[in-house]
mmCIF file of C-alpha atoms in Angstrom:
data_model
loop_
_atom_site.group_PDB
_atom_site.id
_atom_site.type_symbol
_atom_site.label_atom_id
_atom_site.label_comp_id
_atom_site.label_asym_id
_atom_site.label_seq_id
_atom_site.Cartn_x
_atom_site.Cartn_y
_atom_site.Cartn_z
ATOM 1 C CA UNK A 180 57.514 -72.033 -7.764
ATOM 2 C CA UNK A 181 61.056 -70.250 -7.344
ATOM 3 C CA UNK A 182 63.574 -72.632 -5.760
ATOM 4 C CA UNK A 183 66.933 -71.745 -4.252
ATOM 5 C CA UNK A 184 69.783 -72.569 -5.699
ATOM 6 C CA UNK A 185 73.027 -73.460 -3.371
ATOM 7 C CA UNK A 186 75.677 -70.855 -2.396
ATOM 8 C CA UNK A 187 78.669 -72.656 -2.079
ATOM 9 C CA UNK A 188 81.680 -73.018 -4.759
ATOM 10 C CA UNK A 189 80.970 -75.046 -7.565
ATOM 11 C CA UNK A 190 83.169 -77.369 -9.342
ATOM 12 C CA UNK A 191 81.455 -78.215 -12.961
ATOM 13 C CA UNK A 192 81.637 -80.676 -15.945
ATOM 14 C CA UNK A 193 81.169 -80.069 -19.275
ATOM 15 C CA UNK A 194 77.629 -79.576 -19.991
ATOM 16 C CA UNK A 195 76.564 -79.734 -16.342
ATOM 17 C CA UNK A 196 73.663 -77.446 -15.411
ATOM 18 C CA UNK A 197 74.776 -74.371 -12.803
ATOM 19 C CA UNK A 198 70.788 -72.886 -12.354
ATOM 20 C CA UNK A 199 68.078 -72.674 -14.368
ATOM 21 C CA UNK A 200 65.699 -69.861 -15.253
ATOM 22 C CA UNK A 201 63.056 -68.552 -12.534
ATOM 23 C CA UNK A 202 65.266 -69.947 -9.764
ATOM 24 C CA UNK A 203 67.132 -67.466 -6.931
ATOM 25 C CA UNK A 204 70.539 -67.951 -6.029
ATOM 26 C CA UNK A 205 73.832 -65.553 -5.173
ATOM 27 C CA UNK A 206 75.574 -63.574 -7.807
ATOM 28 C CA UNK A 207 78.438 -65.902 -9.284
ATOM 29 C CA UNK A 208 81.989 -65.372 -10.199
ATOM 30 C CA UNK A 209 83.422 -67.638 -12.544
ATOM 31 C CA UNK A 210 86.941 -68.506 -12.234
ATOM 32 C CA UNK A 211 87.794 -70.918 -14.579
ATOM 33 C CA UNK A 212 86.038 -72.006 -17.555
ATOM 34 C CA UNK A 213 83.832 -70.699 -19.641
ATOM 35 C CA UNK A 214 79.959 -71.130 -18.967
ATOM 36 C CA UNK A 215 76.907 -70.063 -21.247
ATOM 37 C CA UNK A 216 73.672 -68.591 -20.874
ATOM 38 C CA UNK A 217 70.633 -69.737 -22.584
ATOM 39 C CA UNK A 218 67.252 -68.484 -23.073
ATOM 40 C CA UNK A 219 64.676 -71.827 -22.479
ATOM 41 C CA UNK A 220 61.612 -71.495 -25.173
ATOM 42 C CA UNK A 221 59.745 -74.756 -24.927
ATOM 43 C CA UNK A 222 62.433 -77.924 -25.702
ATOM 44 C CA UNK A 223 64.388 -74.697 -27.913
ATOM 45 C CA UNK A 224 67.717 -73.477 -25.908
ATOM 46 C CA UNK A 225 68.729 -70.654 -27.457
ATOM 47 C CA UNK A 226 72.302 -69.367 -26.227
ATOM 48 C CA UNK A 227 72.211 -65.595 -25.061
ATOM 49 C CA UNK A 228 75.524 -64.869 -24.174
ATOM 50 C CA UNK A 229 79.357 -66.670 -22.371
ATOM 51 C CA UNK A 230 80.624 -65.773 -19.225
ATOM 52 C CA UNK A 231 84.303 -66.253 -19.402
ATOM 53 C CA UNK A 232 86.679 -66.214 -16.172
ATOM 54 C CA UNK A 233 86.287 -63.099 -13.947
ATOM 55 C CA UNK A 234 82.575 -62.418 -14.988
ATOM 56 C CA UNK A 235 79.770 -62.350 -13.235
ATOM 57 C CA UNK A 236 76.546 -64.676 -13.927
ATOM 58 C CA UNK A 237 73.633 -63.913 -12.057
ATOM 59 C CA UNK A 238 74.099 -60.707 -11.532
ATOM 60 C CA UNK A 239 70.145 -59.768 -11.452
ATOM 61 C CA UNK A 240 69.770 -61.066 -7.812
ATOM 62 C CA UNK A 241 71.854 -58.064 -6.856
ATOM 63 C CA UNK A 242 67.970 -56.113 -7.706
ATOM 64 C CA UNK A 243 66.124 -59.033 -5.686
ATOM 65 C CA UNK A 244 65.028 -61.088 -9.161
ATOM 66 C CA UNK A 245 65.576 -64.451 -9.998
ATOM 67 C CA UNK A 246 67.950 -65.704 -12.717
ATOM 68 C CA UNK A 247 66.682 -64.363 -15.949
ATOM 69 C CA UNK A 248 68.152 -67.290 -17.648
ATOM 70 C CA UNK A 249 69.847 -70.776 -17.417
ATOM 71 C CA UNK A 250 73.563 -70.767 -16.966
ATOM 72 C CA UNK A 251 75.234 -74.335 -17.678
ATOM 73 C CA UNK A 252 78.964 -75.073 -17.943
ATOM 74 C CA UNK A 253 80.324 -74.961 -21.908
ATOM 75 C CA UNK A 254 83.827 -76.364 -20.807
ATOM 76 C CA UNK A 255 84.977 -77.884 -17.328
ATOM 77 C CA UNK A 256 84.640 -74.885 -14.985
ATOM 78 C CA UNK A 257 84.616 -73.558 -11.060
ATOM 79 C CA UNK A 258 82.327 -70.608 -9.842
ATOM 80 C CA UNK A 259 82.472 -69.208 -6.398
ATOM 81 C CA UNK A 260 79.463 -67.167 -5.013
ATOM 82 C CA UNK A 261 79.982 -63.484 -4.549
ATOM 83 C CA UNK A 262 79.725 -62.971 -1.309
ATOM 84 C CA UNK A 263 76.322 -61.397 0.590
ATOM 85 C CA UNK A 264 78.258 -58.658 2.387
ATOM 86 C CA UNK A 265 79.984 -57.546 -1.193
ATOM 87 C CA UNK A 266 78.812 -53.877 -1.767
ATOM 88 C CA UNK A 267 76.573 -54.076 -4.541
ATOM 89 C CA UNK A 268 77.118 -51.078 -7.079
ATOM 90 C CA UNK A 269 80.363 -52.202 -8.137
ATOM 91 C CA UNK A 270 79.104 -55.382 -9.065
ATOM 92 C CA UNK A 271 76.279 -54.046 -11.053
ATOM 93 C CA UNK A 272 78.885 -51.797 -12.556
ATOM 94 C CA UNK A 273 80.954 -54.727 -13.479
ATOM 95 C CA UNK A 274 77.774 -56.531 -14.743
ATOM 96 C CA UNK A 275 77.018 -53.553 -16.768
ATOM 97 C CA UNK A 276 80.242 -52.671 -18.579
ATOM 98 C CA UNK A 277 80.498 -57.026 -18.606
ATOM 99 C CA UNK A 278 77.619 -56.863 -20.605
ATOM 100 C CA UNK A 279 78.357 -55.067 -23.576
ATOM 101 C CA UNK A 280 81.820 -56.803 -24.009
ATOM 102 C CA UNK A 281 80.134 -59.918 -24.003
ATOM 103 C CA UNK A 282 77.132 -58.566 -26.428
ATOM 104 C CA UNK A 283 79.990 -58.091 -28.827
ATOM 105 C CA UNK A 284 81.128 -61.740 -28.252
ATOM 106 C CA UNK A 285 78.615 -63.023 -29.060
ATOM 107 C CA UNK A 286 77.705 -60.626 -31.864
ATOM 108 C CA UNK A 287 80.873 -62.298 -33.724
ATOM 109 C CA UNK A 288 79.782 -66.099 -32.485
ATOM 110 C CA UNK A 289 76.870 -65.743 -34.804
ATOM 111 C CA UNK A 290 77.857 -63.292 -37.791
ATOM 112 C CA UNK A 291 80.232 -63.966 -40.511
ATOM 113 C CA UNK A 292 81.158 -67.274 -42.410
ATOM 114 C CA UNK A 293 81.166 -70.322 -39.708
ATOM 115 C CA UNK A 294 85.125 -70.439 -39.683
ATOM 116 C CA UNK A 295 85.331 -66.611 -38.703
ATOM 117 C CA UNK A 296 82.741 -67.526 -35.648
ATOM 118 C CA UNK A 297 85.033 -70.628 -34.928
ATOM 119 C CA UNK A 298 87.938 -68.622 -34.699
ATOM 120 C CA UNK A 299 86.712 -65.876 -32.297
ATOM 121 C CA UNK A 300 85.797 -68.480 -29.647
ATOM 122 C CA UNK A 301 88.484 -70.557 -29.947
ATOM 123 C CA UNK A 302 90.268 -67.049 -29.302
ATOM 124 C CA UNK A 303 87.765 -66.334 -26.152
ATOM 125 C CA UNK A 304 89.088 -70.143 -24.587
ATOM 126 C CA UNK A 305 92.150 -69.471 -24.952
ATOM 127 C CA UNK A 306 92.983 -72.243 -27.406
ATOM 128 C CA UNK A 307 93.974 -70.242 -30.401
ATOM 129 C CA UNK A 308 97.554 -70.526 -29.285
ATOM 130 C CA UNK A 309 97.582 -73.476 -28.664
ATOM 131 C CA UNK A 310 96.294 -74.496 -31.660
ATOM 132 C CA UNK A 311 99.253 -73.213 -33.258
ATOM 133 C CA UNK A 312 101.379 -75.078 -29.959
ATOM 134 C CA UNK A 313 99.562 -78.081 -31.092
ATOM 135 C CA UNK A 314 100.888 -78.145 -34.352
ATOM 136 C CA UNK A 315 104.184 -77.913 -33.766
ATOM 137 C CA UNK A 316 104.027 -80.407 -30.640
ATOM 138 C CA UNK A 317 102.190 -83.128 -32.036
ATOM 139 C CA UNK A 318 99.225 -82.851 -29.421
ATOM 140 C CA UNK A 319 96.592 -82.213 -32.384
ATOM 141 C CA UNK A 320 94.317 -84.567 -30.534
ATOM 142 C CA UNK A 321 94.923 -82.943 -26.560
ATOM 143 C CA UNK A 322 93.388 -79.680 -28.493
ATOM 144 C CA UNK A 323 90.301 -81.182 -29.595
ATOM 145 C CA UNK A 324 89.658 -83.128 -26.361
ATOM 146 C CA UNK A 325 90.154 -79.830 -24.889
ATOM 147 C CA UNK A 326 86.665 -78.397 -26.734
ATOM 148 C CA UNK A 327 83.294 -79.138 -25.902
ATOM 149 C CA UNK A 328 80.718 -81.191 -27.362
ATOM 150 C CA UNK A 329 80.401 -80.844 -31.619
ATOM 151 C CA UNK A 330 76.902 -80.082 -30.948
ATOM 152 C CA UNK A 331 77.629 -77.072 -28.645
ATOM 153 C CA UNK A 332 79.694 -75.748 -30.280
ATOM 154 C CA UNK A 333 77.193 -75.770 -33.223
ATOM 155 C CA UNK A 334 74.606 -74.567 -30.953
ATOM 156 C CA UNK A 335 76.709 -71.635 -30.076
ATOM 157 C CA UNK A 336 77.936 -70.238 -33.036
ATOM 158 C CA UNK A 337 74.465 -70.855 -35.139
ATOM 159 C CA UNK A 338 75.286 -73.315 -38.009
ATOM 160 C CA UNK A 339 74.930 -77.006 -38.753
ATOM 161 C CA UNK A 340 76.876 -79.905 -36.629
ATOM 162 C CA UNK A 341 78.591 -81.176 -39.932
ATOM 163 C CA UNK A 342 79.601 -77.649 -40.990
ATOM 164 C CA UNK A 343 81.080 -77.066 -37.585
ATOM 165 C CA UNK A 344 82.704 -80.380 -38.248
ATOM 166 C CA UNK A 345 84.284 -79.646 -41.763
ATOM 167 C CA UNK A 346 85.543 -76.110 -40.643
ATOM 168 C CA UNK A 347 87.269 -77.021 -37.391
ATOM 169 C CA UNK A 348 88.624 -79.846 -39.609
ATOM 170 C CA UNK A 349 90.274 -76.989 -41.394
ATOM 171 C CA UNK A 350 91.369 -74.658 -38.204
ATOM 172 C CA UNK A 351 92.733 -77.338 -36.497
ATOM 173 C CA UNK A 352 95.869 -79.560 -37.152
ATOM 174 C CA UNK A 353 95.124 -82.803 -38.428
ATOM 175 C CA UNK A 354 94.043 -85.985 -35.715
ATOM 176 C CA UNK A 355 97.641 -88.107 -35.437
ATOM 177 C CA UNK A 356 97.559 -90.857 -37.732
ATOM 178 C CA UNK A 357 98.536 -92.716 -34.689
ATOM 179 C CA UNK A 358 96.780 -92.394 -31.088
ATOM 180 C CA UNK A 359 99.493 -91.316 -28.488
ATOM 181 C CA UNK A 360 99.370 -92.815 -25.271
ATOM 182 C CA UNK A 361 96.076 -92.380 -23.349
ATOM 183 C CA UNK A 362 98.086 -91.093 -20.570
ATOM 184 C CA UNK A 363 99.770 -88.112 -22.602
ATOM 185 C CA UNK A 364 96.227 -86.733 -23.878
ATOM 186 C CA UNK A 365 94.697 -87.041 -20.162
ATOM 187 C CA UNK A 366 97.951 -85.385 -19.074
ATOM 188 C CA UNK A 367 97.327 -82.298 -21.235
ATOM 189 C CA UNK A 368 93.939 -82.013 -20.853
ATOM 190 C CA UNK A 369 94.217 -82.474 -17.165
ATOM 191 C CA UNK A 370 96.278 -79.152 -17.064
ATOM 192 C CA UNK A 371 94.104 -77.403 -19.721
ATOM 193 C CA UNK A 372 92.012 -75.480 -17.094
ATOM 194 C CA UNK A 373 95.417 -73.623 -15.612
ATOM 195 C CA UNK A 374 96.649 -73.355 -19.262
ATOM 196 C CA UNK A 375 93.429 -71.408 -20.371
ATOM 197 C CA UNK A 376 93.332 -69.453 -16.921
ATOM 198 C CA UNK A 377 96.929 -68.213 -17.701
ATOM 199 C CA UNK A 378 95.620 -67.186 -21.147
ATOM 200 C CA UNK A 379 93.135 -65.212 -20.321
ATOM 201 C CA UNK A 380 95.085 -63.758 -17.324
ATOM 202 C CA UNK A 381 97.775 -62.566 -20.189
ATOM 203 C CA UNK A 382 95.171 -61.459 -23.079
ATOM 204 C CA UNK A 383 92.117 -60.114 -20.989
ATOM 205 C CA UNK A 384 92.012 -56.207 -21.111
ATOM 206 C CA UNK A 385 90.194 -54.797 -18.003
ATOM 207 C CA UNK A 386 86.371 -54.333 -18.061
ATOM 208 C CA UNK A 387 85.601 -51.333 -19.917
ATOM 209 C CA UNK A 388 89.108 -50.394 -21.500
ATOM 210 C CA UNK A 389 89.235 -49.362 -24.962
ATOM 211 C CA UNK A 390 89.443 -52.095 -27.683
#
């Protein structure tokens, strides 16, 4: 039986569900974040695509079906629902030209050697800078609290957890010998959401403009 899923602005953690598969629900912008969208076969997620901020999830309700799949937050995010009185072609025009950017995205998550897939999403959240940042400022560890779970990650880019592991070992700088202060890392990390929101405000090219 379809249930339906609430339209009111969503704050989410890491990992936290948004709606599943089968259920109806608004069309939903995502504002900050990044959230992915699996396919459920049996007790197999497969991931289908990310929705990074200014996309659209959802986006099927706008033809009166229910979510195709289940959209669940990848890093700390917000979502607000698109409004009922919205006019609907430009959001399936969005959702369309969305689509194929994101087909690309993910296209690169899962091709190549696992260090080349590692580097395009650490690109699409914004951290590639501050990897670099990082580096130079001594807030290796900040960076690394800043990504989601090891086995997401793995999930998401199609490889093994401990080949994840040994490649970000190499992208990244190197953990402090020492631990900083607790309250520098939550500092950082506490800000990371505006951080990567001003990233992707600088580097995103509008929907549909030549690469």
């Amino acid at each position: 039986m379809t249930s339906t899923v609430s339209s009111v602005a969503l704050a989410c953690a890491s990992n936290q569900s948004i709606f599943l598969a089968g259920e109806s629900g608004p069309v939903w912008r995502v504002v900050e974040g990044v959230v992915h969208l699996d396919r459920d076969s049996g007790p197999i997620r497969q991931p289908v695509q990310l929705a990074l901020p200014g996309d659209l999830i959802g986006a099927e309700s706008l033809c009166g079906q229910p979510y195709q799949f289940s959209a669940s937050a990848f890093t700390r995010c917000r979502l607000e629902p698109v409004g009922p009185d919205a006019a609907p072609e430009p959001l399936l025009q969005q959702a369309l030209l969305q689509q194929l950017d994101r087909s690309q995205d993910m296209a690169q998550l899962r091709s190549g050697n696992v260090q080349q897939r590692l580097t395009h999403l650490l690109g699409l959240m914004g951290l590639d800078r501050a990897v670099h940042e990082a580096g130079r400022m001594g807030q290796a560890d900040a960076v690394r609290e800043a990504l989601p779970a090891l086995r997401e990650v793995a999930l998401l880019v199609d490889a093994k957890t401990e080949t994840v592991c040994r490649a970000l070992a190499q992208l990244l700088p190197p953990r402090s010998r020492k631990r900083g202060p607790v309250r520098a890392v939550r500092d950082w990390s506490s800000t990371a959401p505006a951080r990567l929101a001003t990233a992707w405000a600088a580097n995103a090219a509008p929907l549909g403009a030549a690469a």
